[in-house]
Coordinates of C-alpha atoms in Angstrom, one line a residue:
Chain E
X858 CA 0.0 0.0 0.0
X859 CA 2.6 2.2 1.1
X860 CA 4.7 1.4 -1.8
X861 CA 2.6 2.0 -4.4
X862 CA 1.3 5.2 -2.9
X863 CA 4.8 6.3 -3.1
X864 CA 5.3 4.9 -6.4
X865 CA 2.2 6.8 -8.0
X866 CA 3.5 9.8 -6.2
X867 CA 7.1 9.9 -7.9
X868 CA 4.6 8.9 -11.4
X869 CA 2.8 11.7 -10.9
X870 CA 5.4 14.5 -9.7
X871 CA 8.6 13.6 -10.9
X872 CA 10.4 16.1 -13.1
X873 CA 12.3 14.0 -15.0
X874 CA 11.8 11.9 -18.0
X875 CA 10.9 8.5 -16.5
X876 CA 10.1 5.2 -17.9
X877 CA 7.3 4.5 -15.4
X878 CA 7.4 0.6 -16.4
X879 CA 11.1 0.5 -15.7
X880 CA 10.8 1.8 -12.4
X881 CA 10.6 -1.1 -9.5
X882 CA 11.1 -0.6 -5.4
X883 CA 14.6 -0.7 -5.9
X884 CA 15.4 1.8 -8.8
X885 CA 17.7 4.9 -7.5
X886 CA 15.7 7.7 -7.7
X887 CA 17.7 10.2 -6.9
X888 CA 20.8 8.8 -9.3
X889 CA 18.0 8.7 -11.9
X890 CA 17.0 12.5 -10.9
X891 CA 13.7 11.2 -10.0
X892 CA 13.7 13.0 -6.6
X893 CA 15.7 16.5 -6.8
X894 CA 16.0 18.6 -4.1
X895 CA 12.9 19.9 -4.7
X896 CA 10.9 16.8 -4.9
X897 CA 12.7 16.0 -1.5
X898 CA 10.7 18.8 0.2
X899 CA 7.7 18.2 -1.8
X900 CA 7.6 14.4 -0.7
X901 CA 8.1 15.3 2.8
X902 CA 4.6 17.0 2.4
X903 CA 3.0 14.2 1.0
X904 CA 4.0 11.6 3.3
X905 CA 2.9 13.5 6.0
X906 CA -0.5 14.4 5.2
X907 CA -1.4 11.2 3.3
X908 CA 0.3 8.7 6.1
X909 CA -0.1 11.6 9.3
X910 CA 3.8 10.7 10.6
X911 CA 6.3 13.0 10.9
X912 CA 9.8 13.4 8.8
X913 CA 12.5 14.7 11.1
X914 CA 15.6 17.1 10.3
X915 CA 18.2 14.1 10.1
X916 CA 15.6 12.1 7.2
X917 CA 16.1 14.1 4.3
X918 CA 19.4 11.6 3.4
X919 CA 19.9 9.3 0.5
X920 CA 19.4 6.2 3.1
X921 CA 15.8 7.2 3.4
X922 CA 15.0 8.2 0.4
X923 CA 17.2 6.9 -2.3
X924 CA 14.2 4.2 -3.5
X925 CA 11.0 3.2 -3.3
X926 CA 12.1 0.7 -1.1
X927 CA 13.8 2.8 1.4
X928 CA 11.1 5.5 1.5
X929 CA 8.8 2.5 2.0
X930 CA 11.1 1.6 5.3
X931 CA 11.2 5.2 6.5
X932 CA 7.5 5.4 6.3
X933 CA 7.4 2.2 8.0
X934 CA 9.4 2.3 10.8
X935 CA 7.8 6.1 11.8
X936 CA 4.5 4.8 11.5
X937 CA 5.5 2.4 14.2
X938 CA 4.5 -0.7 11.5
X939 CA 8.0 -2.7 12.0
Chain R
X1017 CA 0.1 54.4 -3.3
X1018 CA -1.6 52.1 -1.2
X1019 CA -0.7 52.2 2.8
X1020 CA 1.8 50.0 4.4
X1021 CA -0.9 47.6 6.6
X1022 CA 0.6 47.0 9.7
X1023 CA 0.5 43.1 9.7
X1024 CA 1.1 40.2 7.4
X1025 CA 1.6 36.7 7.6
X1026 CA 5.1 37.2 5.9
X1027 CA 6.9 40.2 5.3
X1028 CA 9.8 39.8 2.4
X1029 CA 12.7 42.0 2.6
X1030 CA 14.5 42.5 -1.1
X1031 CA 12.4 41.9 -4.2
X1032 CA 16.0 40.2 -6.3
X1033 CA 15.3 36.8 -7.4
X1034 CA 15.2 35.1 -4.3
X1035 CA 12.7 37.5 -2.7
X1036 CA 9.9 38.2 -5.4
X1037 CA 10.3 34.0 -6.2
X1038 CA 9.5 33.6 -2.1
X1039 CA 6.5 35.9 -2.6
X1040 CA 5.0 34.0 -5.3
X1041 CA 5.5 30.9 -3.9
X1042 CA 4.1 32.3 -0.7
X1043 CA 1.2 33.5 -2.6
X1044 CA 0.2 30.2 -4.2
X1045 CA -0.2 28.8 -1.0
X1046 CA -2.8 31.7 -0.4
X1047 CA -0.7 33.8 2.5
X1048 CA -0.8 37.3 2.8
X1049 CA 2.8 39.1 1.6
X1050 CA 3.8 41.9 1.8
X1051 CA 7.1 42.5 0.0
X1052 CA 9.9 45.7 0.3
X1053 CA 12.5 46.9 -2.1
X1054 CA 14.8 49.6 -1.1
X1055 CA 15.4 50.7 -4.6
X1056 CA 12.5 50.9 -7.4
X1057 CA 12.2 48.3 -10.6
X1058 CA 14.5 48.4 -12.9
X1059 CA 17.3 48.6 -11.6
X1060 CA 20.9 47.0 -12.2
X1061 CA 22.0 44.0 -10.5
X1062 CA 25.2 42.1 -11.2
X1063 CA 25.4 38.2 -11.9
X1064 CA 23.9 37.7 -15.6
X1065 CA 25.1 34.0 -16.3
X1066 CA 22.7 31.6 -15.0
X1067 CA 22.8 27.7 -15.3
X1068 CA 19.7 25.7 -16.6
X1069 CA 19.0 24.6 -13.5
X1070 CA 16.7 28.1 -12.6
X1071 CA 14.3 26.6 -15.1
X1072 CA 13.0 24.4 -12.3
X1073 CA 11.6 27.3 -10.1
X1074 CA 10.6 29.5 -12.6
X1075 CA 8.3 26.7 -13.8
X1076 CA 6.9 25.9 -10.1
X1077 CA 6.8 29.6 -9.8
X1078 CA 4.4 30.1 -12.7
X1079 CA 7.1 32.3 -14.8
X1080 CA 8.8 30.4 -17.3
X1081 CA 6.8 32.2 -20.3
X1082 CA 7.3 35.2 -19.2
X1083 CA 11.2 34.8 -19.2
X1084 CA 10.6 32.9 -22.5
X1085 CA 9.2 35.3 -24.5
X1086 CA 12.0 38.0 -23.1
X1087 CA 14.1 36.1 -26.0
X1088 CA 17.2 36.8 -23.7
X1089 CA 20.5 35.2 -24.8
X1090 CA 20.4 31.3 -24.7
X1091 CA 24.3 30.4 -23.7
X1092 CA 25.7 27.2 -24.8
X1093 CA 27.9 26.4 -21.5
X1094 CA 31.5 28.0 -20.6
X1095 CA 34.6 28.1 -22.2
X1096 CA 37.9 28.5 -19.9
X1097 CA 41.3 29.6 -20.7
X1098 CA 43.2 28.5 -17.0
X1099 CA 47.1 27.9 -16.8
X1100 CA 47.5 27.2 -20.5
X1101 CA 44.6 24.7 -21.0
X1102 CA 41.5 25.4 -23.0
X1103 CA 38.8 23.7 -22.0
X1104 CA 34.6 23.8 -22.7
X1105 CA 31.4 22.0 -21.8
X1106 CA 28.4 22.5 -23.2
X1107 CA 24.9 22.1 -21.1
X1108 CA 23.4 20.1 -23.8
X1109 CA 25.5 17.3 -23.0
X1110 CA 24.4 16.7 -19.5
X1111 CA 20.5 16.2 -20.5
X1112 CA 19.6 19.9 -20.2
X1113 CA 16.2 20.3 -22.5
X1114 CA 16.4 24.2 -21.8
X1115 CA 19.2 26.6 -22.1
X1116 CA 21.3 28.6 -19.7
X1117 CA 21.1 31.9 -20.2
X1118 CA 22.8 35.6 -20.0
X1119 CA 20.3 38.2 -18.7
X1120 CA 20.3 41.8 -18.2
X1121 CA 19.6 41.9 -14.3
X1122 CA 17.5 44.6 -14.3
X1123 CA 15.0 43.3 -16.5
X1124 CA 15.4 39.4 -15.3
X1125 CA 15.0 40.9 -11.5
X1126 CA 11.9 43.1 -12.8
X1127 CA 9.7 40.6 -14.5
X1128 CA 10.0 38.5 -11.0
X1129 CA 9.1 41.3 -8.9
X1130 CA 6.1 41.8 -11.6
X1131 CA 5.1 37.8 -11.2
X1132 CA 5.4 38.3 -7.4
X1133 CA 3.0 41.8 -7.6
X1134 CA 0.4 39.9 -9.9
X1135 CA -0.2 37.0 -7.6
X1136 CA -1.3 38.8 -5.3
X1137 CA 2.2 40.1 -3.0
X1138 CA 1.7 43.5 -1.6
X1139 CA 5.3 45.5 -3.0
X1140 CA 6.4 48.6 -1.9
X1141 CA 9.1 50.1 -3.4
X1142 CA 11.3 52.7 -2.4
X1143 CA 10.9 51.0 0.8
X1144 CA 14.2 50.3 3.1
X1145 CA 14.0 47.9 6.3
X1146 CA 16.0 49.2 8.7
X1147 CA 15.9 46.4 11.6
X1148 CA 14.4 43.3 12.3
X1149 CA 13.4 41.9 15.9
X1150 CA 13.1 38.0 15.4
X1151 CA 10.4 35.7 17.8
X1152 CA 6.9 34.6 17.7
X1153 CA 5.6 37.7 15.7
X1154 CA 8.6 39.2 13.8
X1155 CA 8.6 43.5 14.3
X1156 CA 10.2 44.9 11.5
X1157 CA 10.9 48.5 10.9
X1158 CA 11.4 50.5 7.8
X1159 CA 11.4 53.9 6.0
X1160 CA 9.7 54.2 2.8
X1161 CA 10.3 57.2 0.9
X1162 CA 6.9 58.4 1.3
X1163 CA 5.1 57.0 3.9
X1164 CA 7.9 57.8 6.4
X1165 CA 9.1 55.5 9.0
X1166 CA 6.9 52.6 10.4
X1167 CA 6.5 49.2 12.0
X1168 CA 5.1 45.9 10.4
X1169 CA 4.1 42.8 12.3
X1170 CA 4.2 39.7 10.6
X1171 CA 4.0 35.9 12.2
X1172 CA 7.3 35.3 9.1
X1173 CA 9.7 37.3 7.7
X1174 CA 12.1 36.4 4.8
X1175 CA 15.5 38.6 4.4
X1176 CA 16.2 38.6 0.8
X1177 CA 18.5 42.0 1.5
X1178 CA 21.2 40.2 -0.8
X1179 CA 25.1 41.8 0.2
X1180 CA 23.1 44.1 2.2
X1181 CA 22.6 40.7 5.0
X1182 CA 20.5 43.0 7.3
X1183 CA 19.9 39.8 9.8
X1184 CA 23.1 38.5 8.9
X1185 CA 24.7 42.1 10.7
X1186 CA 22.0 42.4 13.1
X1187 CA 22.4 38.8 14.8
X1188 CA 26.2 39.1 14.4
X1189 CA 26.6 35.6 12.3
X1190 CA 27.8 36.8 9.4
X1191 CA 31.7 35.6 9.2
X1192 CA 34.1 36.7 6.2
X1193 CA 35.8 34.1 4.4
X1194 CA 39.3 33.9 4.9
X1195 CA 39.7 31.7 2.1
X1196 CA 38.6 34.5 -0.8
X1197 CA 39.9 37.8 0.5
X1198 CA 38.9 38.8 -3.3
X1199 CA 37.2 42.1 -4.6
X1200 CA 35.0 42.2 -7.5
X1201 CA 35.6 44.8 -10.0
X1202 CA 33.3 44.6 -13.4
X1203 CA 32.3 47.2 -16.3
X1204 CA 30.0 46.4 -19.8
X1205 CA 31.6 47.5 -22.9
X1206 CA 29.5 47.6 -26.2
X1207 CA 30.8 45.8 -29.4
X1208 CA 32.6 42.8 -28.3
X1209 CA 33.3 39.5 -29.7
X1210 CA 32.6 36.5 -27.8
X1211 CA 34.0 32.6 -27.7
X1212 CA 31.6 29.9 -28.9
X1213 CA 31.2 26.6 -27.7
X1214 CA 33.4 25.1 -30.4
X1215 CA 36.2 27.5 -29.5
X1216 CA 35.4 29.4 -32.1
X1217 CA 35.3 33.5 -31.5
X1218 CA 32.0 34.9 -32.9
X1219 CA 31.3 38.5 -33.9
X1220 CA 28.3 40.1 -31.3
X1221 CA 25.8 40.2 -34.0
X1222 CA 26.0 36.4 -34.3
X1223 CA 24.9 35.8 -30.4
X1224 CA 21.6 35.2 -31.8
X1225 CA 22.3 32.1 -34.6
X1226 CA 25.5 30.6 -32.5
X1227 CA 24.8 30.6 -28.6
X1228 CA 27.8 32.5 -26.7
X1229 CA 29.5 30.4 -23.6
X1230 CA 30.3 31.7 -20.6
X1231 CA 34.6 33.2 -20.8
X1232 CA 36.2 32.7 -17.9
X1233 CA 39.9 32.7 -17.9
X1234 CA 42.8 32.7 -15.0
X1235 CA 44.7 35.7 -13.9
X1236 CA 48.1 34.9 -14.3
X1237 CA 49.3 36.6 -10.9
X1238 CA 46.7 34.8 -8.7
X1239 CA 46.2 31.3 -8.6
X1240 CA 42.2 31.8 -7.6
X1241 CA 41.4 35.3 -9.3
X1242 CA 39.9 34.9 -12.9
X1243 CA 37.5 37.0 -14.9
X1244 CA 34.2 37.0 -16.3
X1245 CA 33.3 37.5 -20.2
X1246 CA 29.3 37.4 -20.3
X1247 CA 27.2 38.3 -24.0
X1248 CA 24.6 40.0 -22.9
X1249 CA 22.1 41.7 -25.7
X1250 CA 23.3 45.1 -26.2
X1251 CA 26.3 44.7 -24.3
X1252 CA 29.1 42.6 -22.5
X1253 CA 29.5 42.1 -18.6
X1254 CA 33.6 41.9 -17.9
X1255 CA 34.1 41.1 -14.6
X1256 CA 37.9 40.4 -12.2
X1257 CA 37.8 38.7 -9.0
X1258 CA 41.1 40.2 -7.6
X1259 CA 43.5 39.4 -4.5
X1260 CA 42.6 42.2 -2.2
X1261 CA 46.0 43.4 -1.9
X1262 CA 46.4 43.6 -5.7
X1263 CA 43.2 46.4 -5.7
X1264 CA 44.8 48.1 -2.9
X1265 CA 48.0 48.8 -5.3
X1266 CA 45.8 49.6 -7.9
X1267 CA 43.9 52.6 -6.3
X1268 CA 46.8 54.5 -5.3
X1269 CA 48.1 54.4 -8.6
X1270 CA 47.1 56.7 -11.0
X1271 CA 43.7 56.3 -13.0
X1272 CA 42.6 54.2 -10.2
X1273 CA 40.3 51.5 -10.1
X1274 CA 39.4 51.6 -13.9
X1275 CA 42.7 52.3 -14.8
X1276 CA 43.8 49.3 -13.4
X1277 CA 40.7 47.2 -14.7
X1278 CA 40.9 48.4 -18.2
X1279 CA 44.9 47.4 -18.4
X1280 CA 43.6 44.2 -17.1
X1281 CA 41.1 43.9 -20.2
X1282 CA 43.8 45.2 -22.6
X1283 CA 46.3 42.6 -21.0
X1284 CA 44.6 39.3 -20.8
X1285 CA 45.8 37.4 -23.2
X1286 CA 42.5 35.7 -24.9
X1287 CA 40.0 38.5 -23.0
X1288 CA 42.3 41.2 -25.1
X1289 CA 41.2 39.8 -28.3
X1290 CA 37.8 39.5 -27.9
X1291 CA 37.8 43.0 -26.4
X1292 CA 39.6 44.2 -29.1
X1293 CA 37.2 46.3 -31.2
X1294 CA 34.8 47.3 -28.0
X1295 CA 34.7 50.1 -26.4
X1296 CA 34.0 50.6 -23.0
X1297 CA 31.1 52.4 -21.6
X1298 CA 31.9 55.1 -19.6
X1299 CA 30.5 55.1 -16.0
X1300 CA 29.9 51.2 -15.7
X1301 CA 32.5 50.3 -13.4
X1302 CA 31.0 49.0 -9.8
X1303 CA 33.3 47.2 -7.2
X1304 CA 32.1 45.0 -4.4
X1305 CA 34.5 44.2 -1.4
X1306 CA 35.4 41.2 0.5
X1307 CA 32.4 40.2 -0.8
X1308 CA 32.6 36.4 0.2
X1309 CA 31.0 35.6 3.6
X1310 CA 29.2 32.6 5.3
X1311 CA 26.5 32.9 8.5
X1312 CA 26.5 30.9 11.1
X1313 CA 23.3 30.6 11.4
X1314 CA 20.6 31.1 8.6
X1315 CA 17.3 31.3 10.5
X1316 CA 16.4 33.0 14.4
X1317 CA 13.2 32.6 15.1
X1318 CA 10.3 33.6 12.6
X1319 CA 13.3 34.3 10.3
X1320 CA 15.0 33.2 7.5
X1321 CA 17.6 34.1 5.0
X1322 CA 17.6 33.2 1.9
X1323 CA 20.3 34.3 -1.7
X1324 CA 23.3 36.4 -1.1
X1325 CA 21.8 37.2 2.5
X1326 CA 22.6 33.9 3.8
X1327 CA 25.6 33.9 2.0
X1328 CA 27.9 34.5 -1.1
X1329 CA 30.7 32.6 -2.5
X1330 CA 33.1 33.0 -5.5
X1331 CA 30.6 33.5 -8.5
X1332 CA 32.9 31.3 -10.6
X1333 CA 29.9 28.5 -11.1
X1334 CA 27.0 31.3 -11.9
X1335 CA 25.2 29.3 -9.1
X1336 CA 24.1 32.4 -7.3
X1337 CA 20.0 33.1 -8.8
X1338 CA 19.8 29.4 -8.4
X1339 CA 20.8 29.0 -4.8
X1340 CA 18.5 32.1 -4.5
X1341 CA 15.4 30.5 -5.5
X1342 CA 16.2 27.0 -3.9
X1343 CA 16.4 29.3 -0.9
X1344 CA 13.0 30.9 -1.8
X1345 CA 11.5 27.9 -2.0
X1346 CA 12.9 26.2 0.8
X1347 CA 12.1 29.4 3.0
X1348 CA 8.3 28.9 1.9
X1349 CA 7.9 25.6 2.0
X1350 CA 9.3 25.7 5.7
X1351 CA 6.8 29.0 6.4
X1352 CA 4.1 26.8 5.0
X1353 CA 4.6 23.6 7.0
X1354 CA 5.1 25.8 10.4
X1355 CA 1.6 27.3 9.7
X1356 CA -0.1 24.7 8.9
X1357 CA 0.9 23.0 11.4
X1358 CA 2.4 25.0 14.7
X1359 CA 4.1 21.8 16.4
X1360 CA 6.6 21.6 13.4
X1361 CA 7.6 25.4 13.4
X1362 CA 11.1 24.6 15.4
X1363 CA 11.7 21.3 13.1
X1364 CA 10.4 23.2 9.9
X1365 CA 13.2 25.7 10.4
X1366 CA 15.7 23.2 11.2
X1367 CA 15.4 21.2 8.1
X1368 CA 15.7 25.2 6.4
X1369 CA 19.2 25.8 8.4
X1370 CA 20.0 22.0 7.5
X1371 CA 19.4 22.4 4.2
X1372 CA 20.8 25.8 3.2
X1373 CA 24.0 25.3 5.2
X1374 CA 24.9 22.3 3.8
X1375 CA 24.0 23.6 -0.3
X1376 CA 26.2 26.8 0.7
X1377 CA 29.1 24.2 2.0
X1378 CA 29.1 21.9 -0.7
X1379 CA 29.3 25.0 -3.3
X1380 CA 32.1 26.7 -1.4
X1381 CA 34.0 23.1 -1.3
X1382 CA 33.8 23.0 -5.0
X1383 CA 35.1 26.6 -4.9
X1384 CA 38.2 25.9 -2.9
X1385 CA 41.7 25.6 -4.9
X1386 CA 42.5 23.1 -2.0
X1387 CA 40.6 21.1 0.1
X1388 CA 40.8 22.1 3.7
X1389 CA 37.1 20.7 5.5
X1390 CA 37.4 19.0 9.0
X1391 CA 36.6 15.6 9.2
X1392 CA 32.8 16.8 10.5
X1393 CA 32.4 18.7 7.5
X1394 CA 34.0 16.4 5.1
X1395 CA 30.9 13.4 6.3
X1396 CA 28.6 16.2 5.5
X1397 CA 29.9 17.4 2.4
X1398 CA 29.7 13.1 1.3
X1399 CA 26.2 13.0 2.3
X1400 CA 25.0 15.9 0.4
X1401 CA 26.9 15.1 -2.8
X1402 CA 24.4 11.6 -2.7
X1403 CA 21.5 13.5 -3.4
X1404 CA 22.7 14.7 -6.6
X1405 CA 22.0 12.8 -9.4
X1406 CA 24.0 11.1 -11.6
X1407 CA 23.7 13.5 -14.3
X1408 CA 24.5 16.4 -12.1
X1409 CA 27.5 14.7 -10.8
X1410 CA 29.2 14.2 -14.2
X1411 CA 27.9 18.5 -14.9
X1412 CA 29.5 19.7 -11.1
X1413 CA 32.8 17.1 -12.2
X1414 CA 33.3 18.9 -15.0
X1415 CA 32.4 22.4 -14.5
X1416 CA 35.0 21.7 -12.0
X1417 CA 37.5 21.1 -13.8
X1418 CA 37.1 23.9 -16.3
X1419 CA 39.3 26.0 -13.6
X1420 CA 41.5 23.2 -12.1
X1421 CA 39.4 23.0 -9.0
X1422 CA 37.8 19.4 -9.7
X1423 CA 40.2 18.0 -6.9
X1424 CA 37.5 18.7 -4.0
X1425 CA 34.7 17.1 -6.4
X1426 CA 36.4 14.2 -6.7
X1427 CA 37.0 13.7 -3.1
X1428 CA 33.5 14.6 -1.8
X1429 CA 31.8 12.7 -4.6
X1430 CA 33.6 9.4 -2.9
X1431 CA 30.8 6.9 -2.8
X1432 CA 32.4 4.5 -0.6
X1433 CA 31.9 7.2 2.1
X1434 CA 28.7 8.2 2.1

């Protein structure tokens, strides 16, 4: 659930040219330019309205959200789901 | 002239790039702005040469046509002439659909400021701020040149003040860079030629058909000083960044300051030629000192800096307008969360500080002839540089290297320790 929400998300906002079927849990999304900077702010927004948890200072890294996957886990683990 | 109210949600102090995109974006989200310029639209600003990257705001901003249909000059990349290698790159290369551009700063800054007025910002120009007391409502005091003297309270306040860094000076955390004691010195002279991105030098009337680059080239007394060649439409920005000491000698000698600059451009060795059948327009000459400078901090409470008020760096990448408007959007994204939610103001302008700090380190790294970061900073510098994307690494490696200063890219770009 989580996953695709975030999937559909980076569909529907990304900047960059993207090959949507290309694009599993594990692609790198920021190596790809999927999630710029801006995105990175702009994603913060989303997660916390749509999943009501709260991204911290020390989140916005490339282990969090680097992939799908990894947002996924971030999500996750703040929504106390682990 | 409408009034000055005496409240706002956020009050925006400089209407440059970085302040009239923070209005609009602050706008869009429906807050009440009200934005003040000391001077009045148009007016000149230095630091024409933009990278692509702009694009990106301009388009979430709503003002990308606008700038379109300016039909400004689309530059192909940058051409450099350092230590007796000639090198290029062109933007086109790194998947860039749109072009970077030369502008004349006083219309570029003016069609902003426009955008800003017609969503909705409240501007007054003519309009200085004078002092700023940071906390849960923000009191800000200014003179405007009619209304007289006066207070606004706002629950935000943006300083966009640019090299004036009002909060910068007024919370003391503005700190000069030891690393660039440098003084910028530039003039625009009419009829000059300009280098094209296959090395070729092009006649002005040409900048139209075959896109200038960007002319940078090495002064040969100063490992780190350069100069600037930009093609703008009607004329040409020529710019030094000079050892401080070397200015000092200059303005005791005779002719002074443009004495000394226009040798400069007649001395050059690849600058010279392009220069040679220009002519210098008199009264253009402007000098900024010590003008490189970090803060300490980049936010007190209710406040936030954003652009050259935050901080300034050797212009050498053109990254300025960009950082600007990552900074006005940053700075409104941050007012936005804080409002709508009041629990998340402190983190909201944490992640700001967090943010900004670590874009400013990462661009005065790349700056460095020599890398010099503690270990803290290096860890940092690592971590940022993985949130750029591939494409962007291969751009920064290589702009890099167009002056000799890829060394510190190569070392922060080091996967292994991020």
């Amino acid at each position: 659930m989580i996953e695709e929400a975030i999937r559909d998300y980076i569909v529907r906002n990304s900047r960059a040219a993207l090959d949507s079927a290309s694009l599993t849990p594990d692609t790198d999304v920021i190596a790809e330019g999927l999630v710029d900077s801006l995105m990175l702010l702009q994603m913060t927004d989303f997660i916390e309205d749509h999943f009501g948890v709260e991204i911290l200072p020390d989140d916005l890294t490339f282990e969090n959200f680097g992939s799908i996957a990894k947002i996924t886990a971030l999500i996750e683990d703040r929504s106390g789901k682990v | 002239m409408s009034e000055v109210p005496k409240r706002c949600d956020v009050l925006i102090a400089g209407s440059g790039p970085g302040g009239s995109m923070a209005a609009t974006f602050l706008r869009q989200k429906g807050y009440d702005v009200v934005l003040m310029e000391r001077r009045r639209h148009p007016r000149p600003n230095v630091g024409e040469s933009l990278i692509p990257h702009f694009w990106t705001y301009t388009d979430a901003a709503g003002v990308t046509d606008r700038l379109v249909a300016e039909r400004f000059i689309a530059k192909a990349g940058a051409f450099a002439d350092w230590e007796g290698e000639r090198r290029h790159m062109a933007f086109r290369n790194y998947g860039f659909s749109r072009p970077a551009l030369h502008v004349e700063r006083d219309v570029f800054d003016h069609i902003l400021f426009n955008h800003a007025v017609g969503n909705g910002a409240q501007a007054f120009e003519d309009c200085t701020v004078q002092d700023v007391e940071p906390g849960e409502t923000v009191v800000t005091r200014y003179v405007h040149a009619e209304a007289g003297a006066g207070t606004i309270a706002s629950r935000f306040m943006i300083d966009a003040t640019g090299q004036q860094a009002l909060l910068g000076r007024h919370l003391d955390v503005r700190q000069a860079d030891d690393d660039f004691r440098f003084v910028a010195i530039w003039g625009y002279f009419e009829g000059s030629s300009y280098m094209a991105a296959d090395g070729t030098m092009q006649p002005p009337e040409n900048a139209r058909t075959i896109a200038p680059t960007t002319f940078v080239t090495g002064l040969p007394y100063s490992g780190a000083g350069w100069c600037w060649h930009i093609q703008l439409r009607e004329s040409t920005s020529v710019g030094l960044i000079v050892p401080t000491e070397r200015i000092r000698q200059a303005r005791s000698q005779p002719g002074g300051l443009e004495a000394f600059f226009l040798q400069q451009c007649a001395e050059l060795p690849q600058l010279s030629i392009l220069l040679q059948r220009a002519r210098f327009i008199p009264g253009s000459l402007n000098v900024i000192n010590n003008y490189s400078y970090t803060s300490a901090r980049m936010t007190a409470p209710g406040c936030f800096m954003i652009g050259d008020a935050s901080g300034f760096i050797d212009p050498i990448f053109s990254i300025g307008v960009t950082l600007a408007m990552y900074g006005a959007f940053t700075a409104a994204w941050a007012i936005d969360r804080s409002l709508r939610n009041a629990e998340r103001a402190e983190s909201s302008r944490a992640i700001f500080e967090q943010q900004i700090q670590t874009r400013m380190a990462v661009s005065r790294a790349l700056c460095r002839p020599a890398f010099r970061a503690p270990a803290y900073t290096e860890g940092r510098l690592k971590a940022a540089m993985r949130l750029y994307s591939t494409a962007e690494h291969g751009l920064i490696r290589d702009v890099t290297g167009l002056s000799g200063r890829s060394i510190n890219f190569e070392r922060m770009s080091d996967p292994a320790a991020a």
